[in-house]
Tab-separated table of C-alpha atoms in Angstrom:
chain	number	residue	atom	x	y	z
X	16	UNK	CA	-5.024	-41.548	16.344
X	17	UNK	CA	-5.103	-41.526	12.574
X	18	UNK	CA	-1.984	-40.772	10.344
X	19	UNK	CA	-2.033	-39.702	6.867
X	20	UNK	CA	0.533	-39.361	4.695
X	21	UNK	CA	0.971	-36.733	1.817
X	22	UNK	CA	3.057	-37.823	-0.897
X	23	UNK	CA	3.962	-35.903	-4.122
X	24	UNK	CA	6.984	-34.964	-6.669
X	25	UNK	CA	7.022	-31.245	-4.141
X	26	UNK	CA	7.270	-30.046	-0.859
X	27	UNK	CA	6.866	-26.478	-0.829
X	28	UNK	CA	7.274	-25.133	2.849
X	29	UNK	CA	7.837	-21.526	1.635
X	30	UNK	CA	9.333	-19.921	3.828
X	31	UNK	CA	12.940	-22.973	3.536
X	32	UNK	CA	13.885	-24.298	-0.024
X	33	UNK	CA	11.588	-26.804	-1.731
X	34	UNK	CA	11.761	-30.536	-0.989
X	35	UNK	CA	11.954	-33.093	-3.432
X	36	UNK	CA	11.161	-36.666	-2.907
X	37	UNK	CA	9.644	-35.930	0.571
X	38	UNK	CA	6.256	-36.412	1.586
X	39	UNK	CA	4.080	-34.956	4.542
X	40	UNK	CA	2.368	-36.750	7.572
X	41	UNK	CA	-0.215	-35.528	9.151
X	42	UNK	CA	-2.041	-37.173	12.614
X	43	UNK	CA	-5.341	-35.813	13.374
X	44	UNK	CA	-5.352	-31.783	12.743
X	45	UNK	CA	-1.643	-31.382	12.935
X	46	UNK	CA	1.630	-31.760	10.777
X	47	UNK	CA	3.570	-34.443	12.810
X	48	UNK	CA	6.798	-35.367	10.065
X	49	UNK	CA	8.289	-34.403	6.961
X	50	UNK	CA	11.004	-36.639	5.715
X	51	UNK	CA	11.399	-38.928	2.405
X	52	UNK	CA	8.633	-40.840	1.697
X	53	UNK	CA	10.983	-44.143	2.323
X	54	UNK	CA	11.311	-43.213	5.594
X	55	UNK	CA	7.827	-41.997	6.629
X	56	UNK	CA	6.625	-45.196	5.160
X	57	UNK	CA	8.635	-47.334	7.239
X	58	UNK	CA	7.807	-45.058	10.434
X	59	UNK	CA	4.083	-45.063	10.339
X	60	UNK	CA	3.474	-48.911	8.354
X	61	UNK	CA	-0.411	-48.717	9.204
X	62	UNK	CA	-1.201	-45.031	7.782
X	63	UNK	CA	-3.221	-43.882	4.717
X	64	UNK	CA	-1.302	-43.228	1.868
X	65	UNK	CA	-2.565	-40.507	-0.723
X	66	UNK	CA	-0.198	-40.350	-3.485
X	67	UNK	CA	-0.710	-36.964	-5.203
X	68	UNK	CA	1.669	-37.757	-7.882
X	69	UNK	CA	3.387	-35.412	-9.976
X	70	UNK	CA	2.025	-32.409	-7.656
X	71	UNK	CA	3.208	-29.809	-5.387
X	72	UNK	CA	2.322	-30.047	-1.459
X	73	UNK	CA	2.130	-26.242	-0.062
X	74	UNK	CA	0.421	-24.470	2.362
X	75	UNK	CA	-3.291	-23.455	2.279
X	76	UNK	CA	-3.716	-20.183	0.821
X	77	UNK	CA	-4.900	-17.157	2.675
X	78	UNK	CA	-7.715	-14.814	1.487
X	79	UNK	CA	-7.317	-11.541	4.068
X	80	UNK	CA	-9.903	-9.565	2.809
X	81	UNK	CA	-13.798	-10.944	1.665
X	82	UNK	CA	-17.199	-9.519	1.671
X	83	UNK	CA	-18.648	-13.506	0.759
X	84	UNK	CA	-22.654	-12.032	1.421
X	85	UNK	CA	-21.482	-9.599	-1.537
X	86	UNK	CA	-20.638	-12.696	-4.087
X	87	UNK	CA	-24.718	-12.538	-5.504
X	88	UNK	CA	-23.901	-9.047	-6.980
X	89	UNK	CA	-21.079	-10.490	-9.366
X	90	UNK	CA	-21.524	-8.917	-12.558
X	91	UNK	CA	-23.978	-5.995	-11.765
X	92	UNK	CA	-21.294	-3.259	-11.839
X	93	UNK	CA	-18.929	-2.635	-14.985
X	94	UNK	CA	-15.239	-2.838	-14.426
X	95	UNK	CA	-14.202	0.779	-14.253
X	96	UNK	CA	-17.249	2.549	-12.752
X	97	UNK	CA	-16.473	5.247	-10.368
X	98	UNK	CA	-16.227	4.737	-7.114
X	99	UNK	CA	-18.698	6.648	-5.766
X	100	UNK	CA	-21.436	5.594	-8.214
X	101	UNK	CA	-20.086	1.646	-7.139
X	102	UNK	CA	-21.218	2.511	-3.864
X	103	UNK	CA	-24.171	4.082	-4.592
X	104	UNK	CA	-25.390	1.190	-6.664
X	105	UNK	CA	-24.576	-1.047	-3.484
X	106	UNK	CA	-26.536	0.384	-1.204
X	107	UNK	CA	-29.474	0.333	-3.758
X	108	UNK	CA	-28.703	-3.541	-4.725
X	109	UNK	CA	-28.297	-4.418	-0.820
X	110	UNK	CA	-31.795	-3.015	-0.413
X	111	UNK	CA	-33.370	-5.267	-2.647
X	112	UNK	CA	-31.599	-8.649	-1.457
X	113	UNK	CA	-33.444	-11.238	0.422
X	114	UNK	CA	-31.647	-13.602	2.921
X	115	UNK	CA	-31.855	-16.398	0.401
X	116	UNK	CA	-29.990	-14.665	-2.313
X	117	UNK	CA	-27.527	-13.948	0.640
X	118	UNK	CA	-27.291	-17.677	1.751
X	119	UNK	CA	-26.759	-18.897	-1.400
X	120	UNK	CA	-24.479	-16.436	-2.263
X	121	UNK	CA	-22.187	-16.861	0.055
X	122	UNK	CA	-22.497	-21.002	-0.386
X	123	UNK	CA	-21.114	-20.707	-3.900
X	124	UNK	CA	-18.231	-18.219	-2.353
X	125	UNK	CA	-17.077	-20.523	0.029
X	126	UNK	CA	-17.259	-23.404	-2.203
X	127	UNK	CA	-15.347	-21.143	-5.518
X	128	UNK	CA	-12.233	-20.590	-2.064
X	129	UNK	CA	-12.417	-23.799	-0.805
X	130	UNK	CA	-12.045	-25.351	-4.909
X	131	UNK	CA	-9.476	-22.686	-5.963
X	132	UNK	CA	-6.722	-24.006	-2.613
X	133	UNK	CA	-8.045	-20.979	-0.253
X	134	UNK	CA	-8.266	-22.505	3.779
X	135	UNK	CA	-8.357	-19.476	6.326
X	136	UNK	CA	-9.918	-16.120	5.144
X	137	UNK	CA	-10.394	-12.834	6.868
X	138	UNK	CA	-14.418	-11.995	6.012
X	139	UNK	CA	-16.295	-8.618	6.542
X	140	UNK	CA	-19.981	-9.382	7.403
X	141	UNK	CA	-23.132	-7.003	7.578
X	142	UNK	CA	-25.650	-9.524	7.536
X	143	UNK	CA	-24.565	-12.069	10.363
X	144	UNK	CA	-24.636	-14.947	7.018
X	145	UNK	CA	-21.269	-15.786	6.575
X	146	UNK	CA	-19.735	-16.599	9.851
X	147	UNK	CA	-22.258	-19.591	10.617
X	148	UNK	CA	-21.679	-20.669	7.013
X	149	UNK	CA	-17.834	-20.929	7.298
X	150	UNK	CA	-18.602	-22.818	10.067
X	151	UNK	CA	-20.228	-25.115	8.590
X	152	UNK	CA	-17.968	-25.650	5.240
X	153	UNK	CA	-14.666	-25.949	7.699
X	154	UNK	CA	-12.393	-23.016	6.673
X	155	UNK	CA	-10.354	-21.265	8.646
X	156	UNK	CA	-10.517	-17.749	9.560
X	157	UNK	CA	-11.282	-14.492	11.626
X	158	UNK	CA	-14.983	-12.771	11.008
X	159	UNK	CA	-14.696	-8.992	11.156
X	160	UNK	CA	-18.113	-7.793	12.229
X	161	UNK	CA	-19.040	-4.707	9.800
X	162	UNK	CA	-19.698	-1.800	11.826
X	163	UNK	CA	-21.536	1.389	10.327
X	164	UNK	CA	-23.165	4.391	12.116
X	165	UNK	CA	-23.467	8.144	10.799
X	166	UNK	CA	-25.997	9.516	13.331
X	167	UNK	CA	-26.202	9.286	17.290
X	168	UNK	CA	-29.582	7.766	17.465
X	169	UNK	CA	-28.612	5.002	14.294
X	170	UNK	CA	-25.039	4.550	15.419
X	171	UNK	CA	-26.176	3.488	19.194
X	172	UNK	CA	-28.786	1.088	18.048
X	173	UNK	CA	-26.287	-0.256	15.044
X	174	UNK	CA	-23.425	-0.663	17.687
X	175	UNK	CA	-26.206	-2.398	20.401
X	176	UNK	CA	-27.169	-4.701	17.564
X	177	UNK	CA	-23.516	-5.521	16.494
X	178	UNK	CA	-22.619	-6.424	20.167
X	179	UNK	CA	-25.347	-9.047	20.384
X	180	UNK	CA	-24.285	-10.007	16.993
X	181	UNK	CA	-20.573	-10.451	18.024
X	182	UNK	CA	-21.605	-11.907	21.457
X	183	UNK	CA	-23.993	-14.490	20.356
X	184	UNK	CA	-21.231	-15.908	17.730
X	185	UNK	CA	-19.629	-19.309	18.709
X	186	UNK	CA	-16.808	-20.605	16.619
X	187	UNK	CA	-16.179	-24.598	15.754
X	188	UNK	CA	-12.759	-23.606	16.701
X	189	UNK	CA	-11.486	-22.439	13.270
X	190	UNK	CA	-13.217	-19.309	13.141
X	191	UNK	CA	-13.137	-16.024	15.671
X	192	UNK	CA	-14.739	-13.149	15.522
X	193	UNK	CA	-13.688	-9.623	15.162
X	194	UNK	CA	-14.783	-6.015	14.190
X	195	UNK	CA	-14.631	-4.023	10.757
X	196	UNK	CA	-15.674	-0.084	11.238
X	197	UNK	CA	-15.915	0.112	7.862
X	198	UNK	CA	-13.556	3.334	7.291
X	199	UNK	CA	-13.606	6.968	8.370
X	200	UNK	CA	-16.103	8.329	6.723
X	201	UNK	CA	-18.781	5.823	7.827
X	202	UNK	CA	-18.732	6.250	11.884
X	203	UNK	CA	-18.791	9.027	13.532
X	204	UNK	CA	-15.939	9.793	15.642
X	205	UNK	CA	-17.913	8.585	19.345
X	206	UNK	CA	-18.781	5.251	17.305
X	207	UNK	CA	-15.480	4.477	16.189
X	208	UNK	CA	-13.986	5.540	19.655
X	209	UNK	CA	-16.370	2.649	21.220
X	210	UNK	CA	-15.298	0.519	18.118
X	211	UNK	CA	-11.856	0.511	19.537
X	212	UNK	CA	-12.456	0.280	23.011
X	213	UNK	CA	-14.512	-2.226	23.201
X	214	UNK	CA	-12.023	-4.551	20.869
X	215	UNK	CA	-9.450	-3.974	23.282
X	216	UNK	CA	-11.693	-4.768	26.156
X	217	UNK	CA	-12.702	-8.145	24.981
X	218	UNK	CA	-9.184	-8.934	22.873
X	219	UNK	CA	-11.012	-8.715	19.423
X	220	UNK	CA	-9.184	-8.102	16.080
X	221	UNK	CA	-9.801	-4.937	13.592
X	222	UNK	CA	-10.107	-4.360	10.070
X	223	UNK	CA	-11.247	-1.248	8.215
X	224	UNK	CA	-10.865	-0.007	4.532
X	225	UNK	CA	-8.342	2.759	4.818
X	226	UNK	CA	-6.714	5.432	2.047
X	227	UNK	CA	-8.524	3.370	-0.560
X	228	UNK	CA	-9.547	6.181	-3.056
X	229	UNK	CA	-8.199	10.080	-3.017
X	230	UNK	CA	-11.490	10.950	-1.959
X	231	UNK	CA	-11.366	9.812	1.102
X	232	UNK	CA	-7.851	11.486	2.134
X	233	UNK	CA	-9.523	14.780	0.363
X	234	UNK	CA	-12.496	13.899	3.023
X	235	UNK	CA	-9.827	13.412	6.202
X	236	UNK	CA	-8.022	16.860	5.241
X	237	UNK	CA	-10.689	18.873	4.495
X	238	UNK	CA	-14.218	17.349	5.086
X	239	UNK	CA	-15.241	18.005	1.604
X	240	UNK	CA	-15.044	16.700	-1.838
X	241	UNK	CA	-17.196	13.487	-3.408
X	242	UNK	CA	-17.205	12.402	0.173
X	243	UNK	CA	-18.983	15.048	1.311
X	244	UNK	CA	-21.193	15.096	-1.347
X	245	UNK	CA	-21.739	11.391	-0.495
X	246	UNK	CA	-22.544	11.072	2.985
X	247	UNK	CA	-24.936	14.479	2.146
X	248	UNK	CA	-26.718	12.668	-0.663
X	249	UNK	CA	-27.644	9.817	1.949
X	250	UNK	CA	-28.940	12.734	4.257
X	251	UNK	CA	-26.310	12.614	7.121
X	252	UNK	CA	-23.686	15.747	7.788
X	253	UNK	CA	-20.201	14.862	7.927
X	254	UNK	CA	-19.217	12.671	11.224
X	255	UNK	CA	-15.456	13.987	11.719
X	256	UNK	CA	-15.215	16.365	14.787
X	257	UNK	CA	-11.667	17.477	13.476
X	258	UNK	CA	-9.785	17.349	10.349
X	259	UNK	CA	-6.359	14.732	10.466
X	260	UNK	CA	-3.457	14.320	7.681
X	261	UNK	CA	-4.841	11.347	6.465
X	262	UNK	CA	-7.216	8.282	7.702
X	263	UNK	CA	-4.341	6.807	8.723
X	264	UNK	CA	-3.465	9.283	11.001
X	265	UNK	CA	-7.357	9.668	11.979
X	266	UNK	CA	-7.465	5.953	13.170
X	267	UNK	CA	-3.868	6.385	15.291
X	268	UNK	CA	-5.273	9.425	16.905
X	269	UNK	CA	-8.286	7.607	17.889
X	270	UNK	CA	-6.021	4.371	19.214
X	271	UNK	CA	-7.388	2.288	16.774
X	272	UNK	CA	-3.987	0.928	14.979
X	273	UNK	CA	-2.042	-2.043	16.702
X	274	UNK	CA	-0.566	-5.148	15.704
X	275	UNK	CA	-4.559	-7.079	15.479
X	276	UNK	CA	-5.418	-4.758	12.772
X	277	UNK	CA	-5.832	-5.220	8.968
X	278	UNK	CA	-5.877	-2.013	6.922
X	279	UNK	CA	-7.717	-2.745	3.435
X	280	UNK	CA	-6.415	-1.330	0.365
X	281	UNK	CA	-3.934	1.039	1.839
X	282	UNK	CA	-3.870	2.877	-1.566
X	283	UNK	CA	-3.304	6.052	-1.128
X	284	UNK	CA	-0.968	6.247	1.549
X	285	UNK	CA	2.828	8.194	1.921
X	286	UNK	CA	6.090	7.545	3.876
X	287	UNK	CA	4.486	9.307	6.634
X	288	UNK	CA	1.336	6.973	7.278
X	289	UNK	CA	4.105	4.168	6.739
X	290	UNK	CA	6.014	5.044	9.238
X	291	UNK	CA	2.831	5.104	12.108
X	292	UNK	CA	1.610	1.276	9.895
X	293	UNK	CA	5.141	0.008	11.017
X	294	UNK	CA	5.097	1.317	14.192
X	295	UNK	CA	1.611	0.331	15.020
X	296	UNK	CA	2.464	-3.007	13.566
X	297	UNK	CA	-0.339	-3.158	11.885
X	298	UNK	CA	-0.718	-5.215	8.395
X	299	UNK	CA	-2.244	-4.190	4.985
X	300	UNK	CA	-4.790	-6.193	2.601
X	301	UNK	CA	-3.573	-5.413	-0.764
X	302	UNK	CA	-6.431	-6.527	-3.223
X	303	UNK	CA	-5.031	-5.572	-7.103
X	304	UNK	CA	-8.005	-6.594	-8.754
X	305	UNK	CA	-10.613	-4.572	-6.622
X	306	UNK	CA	-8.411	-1.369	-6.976
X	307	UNK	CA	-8.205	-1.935	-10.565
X	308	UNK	CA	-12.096	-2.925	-11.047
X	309	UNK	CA	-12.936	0.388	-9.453
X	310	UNK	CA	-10.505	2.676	-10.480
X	311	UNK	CA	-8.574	3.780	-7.224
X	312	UNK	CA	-5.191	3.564	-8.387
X	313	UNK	CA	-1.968	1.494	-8.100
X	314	UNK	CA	-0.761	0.631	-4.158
X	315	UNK	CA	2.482	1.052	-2.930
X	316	UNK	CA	3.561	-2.611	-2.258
X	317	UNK	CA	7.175	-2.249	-2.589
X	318	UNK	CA	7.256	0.673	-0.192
X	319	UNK	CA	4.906	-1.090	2.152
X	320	UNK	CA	6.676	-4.266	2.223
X	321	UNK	CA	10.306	-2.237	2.040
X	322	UNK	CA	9.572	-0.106	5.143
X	323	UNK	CA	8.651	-3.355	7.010
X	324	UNK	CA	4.835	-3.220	7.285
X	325	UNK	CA	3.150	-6.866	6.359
X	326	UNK	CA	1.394	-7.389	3.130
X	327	UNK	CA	-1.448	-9.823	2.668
X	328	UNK	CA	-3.912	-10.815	-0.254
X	329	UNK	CA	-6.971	-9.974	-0.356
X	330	UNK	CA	-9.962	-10.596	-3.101
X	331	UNK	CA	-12.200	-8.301	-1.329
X	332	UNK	CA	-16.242	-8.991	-2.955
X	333	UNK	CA	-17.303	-10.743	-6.312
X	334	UNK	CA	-19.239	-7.152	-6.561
X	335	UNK	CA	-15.950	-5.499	-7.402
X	336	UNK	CA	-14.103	-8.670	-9.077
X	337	UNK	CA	-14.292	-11.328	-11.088
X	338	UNK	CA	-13.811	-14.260	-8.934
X	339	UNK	CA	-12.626	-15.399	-5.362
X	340	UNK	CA	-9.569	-17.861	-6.891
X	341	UNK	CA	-6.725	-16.475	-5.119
X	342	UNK	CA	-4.184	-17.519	-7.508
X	343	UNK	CA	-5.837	-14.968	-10.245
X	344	UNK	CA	-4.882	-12.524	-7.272
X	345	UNK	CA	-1.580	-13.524	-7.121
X	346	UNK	CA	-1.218	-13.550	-10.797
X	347	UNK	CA	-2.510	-9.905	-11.489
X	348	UNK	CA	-0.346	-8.483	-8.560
X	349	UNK	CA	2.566	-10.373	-10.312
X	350	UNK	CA	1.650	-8.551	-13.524
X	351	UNK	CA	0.971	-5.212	-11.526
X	352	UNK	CA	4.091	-5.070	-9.389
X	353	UNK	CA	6.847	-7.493	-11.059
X	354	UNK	CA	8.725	-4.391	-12.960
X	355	UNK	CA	8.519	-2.495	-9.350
X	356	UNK	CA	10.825	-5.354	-8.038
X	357	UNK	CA	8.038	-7.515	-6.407
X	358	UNK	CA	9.542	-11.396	-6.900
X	359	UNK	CA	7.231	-14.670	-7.404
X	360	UNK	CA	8.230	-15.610	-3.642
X	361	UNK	CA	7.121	-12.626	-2.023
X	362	UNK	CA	3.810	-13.213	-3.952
X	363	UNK	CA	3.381	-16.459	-2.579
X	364	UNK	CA	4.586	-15.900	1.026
X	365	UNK	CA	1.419	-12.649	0.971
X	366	UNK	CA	-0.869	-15.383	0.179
X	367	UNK	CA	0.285	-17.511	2.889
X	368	UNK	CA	2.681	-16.323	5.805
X	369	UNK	CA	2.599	-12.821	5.358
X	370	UNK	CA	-1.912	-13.760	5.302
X	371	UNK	CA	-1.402	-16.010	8.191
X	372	UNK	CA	0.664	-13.112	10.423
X	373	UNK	CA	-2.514	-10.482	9.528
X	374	UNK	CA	-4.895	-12.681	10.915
X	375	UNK	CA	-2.959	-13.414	14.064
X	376	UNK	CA	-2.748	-17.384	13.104
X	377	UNK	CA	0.807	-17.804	12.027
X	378	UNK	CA	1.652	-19.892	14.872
X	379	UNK	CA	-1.059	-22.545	13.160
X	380	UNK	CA	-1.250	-21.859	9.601
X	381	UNK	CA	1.018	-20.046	6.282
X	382	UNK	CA	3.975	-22.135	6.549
X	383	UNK	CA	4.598	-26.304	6.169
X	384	UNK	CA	6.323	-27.125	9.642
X	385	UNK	CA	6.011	-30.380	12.090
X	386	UNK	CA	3.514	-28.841	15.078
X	387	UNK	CA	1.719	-26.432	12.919
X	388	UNK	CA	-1.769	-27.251	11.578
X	389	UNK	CA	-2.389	-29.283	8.283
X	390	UNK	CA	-4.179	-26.494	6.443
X	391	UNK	CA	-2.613	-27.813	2.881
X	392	UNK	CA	-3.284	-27.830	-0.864
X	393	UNK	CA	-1.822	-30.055	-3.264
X	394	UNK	CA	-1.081	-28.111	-6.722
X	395	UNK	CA	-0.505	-29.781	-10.007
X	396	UNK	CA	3.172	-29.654	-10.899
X	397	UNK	CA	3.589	-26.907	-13.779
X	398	UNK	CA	4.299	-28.478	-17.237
X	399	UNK	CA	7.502	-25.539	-18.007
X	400	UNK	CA	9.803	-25.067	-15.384
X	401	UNK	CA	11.824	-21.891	-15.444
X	402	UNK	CA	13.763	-22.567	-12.216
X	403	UNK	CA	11.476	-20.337	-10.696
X	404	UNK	CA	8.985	-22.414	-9.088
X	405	UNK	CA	7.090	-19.889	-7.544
X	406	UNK	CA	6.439	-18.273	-10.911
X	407	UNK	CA	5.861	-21.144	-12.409
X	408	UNK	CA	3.084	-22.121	-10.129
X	409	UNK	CA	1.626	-18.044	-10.111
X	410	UNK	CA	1.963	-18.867	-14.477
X	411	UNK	CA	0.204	-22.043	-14.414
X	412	UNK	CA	-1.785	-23.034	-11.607
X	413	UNK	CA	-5.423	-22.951	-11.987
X	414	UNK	CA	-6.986	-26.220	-10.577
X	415	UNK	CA	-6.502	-27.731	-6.894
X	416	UNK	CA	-6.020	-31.419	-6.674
X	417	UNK	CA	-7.094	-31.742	-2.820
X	418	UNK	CA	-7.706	-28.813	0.028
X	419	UNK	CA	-7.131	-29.700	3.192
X	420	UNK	CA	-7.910	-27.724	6.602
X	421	UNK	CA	-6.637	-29.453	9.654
X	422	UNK	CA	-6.451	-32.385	8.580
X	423	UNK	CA	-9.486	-32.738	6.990
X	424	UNK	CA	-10.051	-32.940	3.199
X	425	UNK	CA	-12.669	-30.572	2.234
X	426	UNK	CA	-12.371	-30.510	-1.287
X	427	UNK	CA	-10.696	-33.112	-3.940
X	428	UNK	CA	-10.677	-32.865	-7.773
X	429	UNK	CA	-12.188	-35.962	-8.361
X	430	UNK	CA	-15.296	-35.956	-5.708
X	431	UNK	CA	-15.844	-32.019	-5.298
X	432	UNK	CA	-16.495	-31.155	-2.080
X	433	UNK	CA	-16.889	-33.480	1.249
């Protein structure tokens, strides 16, 4: 069996202090040792050495929340349009794309995650693209199977035609598949019931957009508002059969939230859908640059993460941001949330452990520990040290020397992608 070993100036586990002077050996797909590279050397004599230099070993980074068949529409929508219109203009721009323009967007997504230190994402998909693509590029992830119905006749066909979708998928063994209803206004209330069922039946995870805008808590409460005036535009009636205190409490009432499921955005949301998040044990994608691209307003991270619920990082879709590089992420919800209380660590551990614990992998992935999977990245050490690493990597870091997903190199500075 092959050994490798990872040497550089860092070890950053993340969730223990940072190493110096240690390196990291990896056999096959797994982390086997990390000790000081003096000792590792004399261990394993006949393994590859890659000396990373004055860099930073961490763990991949995790991307919870992706719509990669979205990254063609980058740049057709202005930062700050209404939501509403934003999805409007989707459906009309969806319309029009052809399963090339898919393909090749979502080939230049994986390859921007891949470059920017990004190993295991959580991706929505409507077109059945993206999961045979990640596939075939090596990340690691869960795909969440977009589910949308607002009629009886459409929803049962939709649903028929997501089973086969879901049932005909076949990981390599990095990726599984899961379902996405895509939020409460967008099933009707038998659909989502089947959603829910049916994921428990066959062990699948969840992941929906919930309480992302004030419209759609105005919709939950009262049926009405730009929702309404939506979903009547497109020529359906609203789907709810009763009225609930918030989508939150819609999805609990329908069974829908337990500890598999990934609520993204979580915007709008009060002490009282915190409390059922917590209990549910369910975990939120927070994605700062999509809620500021379209206007939604500020989430609650502090609250989230203080009443116990588990925060990840998500990008969400190039059509409602400016790029996929999850350290841009990290450094806008550093910007956003850093006079709240939110600390450089706590950034870094939602883009890895708190990422890896929403998509049910954090007994492989998130963390830099002998036995789990060598998902890794290998950071350039930043030039001004604060004594805050973790800020000074959120500050500085903008290139990836080497991305590696269990135990394969998939990406290197020098040679691009293997």
């Amino acid at each position: 069996m092959s050994k490798t070993i990872l040497i550089a100036e860092m070890v950053l586990p993340v969730l223990s202090p940072p190493l110096n002077g240690c390196a990291v050996t990896v056999e096959d797909d797994s982390i086997i040792d990390i000790e000081p590279v003096q000792i590792l050397e004399k261990k394993y004599p006949d393994a590859k050495r890659i000396d990373l230099k004055n860099a930073i070993i961490m763990p991949g980074l995790i991307n919870i929340h992706t719509h990669l068949e979205l990254s063609g529409l980058k740049g057709c929508f202005r930062e700050g349009i209404d939501f509403i219109d934003w999805i409007k203009g989707l459906i009309e721009k969806k319309r029009v794309l052809k399963r090339a323009e898919y393909e090749t967007g979502v080939a230049n997504g994986i390859k921007e995650l891949i470059g920017t230190g990004t190993t295991s994402v959580g991706e929505i998909t409507s077109e059945d693209i993206s999961p045979y693509m990640l596939d075939s590029y090596g990340i690691r992830g869960k795909v969440f199977y977009e589910v949308i119905g607002l009629s009886y006749f459409i929803s049962k066909y939709i649903w028929f035609k997501k089973r086969a979708e879901i049932n005909r998928f076949r990981g390599n063994g990095l990726t599984e598949a899961g379902i996405s209803p895509h939020s409460c206004y967008s099933l009707t209330y038998g659909l989502l019931k089947r959603v829910g069922n049916y994921s428990i039946r066959h062990g699948l995870s969840l992941s929906s957009h919930i309480s992302e805008t004030k419209d759609e808590s105005e919709f939950i409460r009262s049926g009405g508002g730009k929702i309404k005036e939506l979903l009547n535009g497109l020529g359906f009636d609203t789907p709810l059969p009763f009225h609930s205190y918030s989508p939150t409490f819609y999805f609990n009432e329908l069974g829908l939230l337990r500890k598999d499921f990934i609520a993204a955005h979580a915007v709008w949301v009060d002490e009282k859908d915190m409390d059922i998040m917590k209990e549910s044990s369910i975990s939120v994608a927070h994605c700062p640059r999509s809620n500021l691209f379209l206007n939604v307003g500020k989430s609650p991270v502090i609250k989230l993460l203080k009443t116990g619920i588990n925060v990840g990082l998500g990008t969400d879709s190039l059509a409602s941001n400016h790029s996929l590089n999850m350290w841009d992420e990290m450094r806008s919800a550093y910007k956003l949330h850093r006079d709240d209380g939110l600390s450089s660590h706590e950034i870094i551990k939602m883009a890895t452990v708190n990422g890896a614990k929403a998509l049910g992998l954090d007994d492989k992935v998130g963390t830099i520990e002998v036995g789990k999977k060598a998902d890794l990245i290998a950071v350039k050490m930043p030039e001004n040290l604060s004594g805050d690493i973790y800020s000074d990597l959120i500050r500085e870091t903008k290139n990836i020397l080497i991305t590696m997903v269990s135990g394969k190199i998939l990406y290197q500075e020098e040679k691009g992608w293997n």
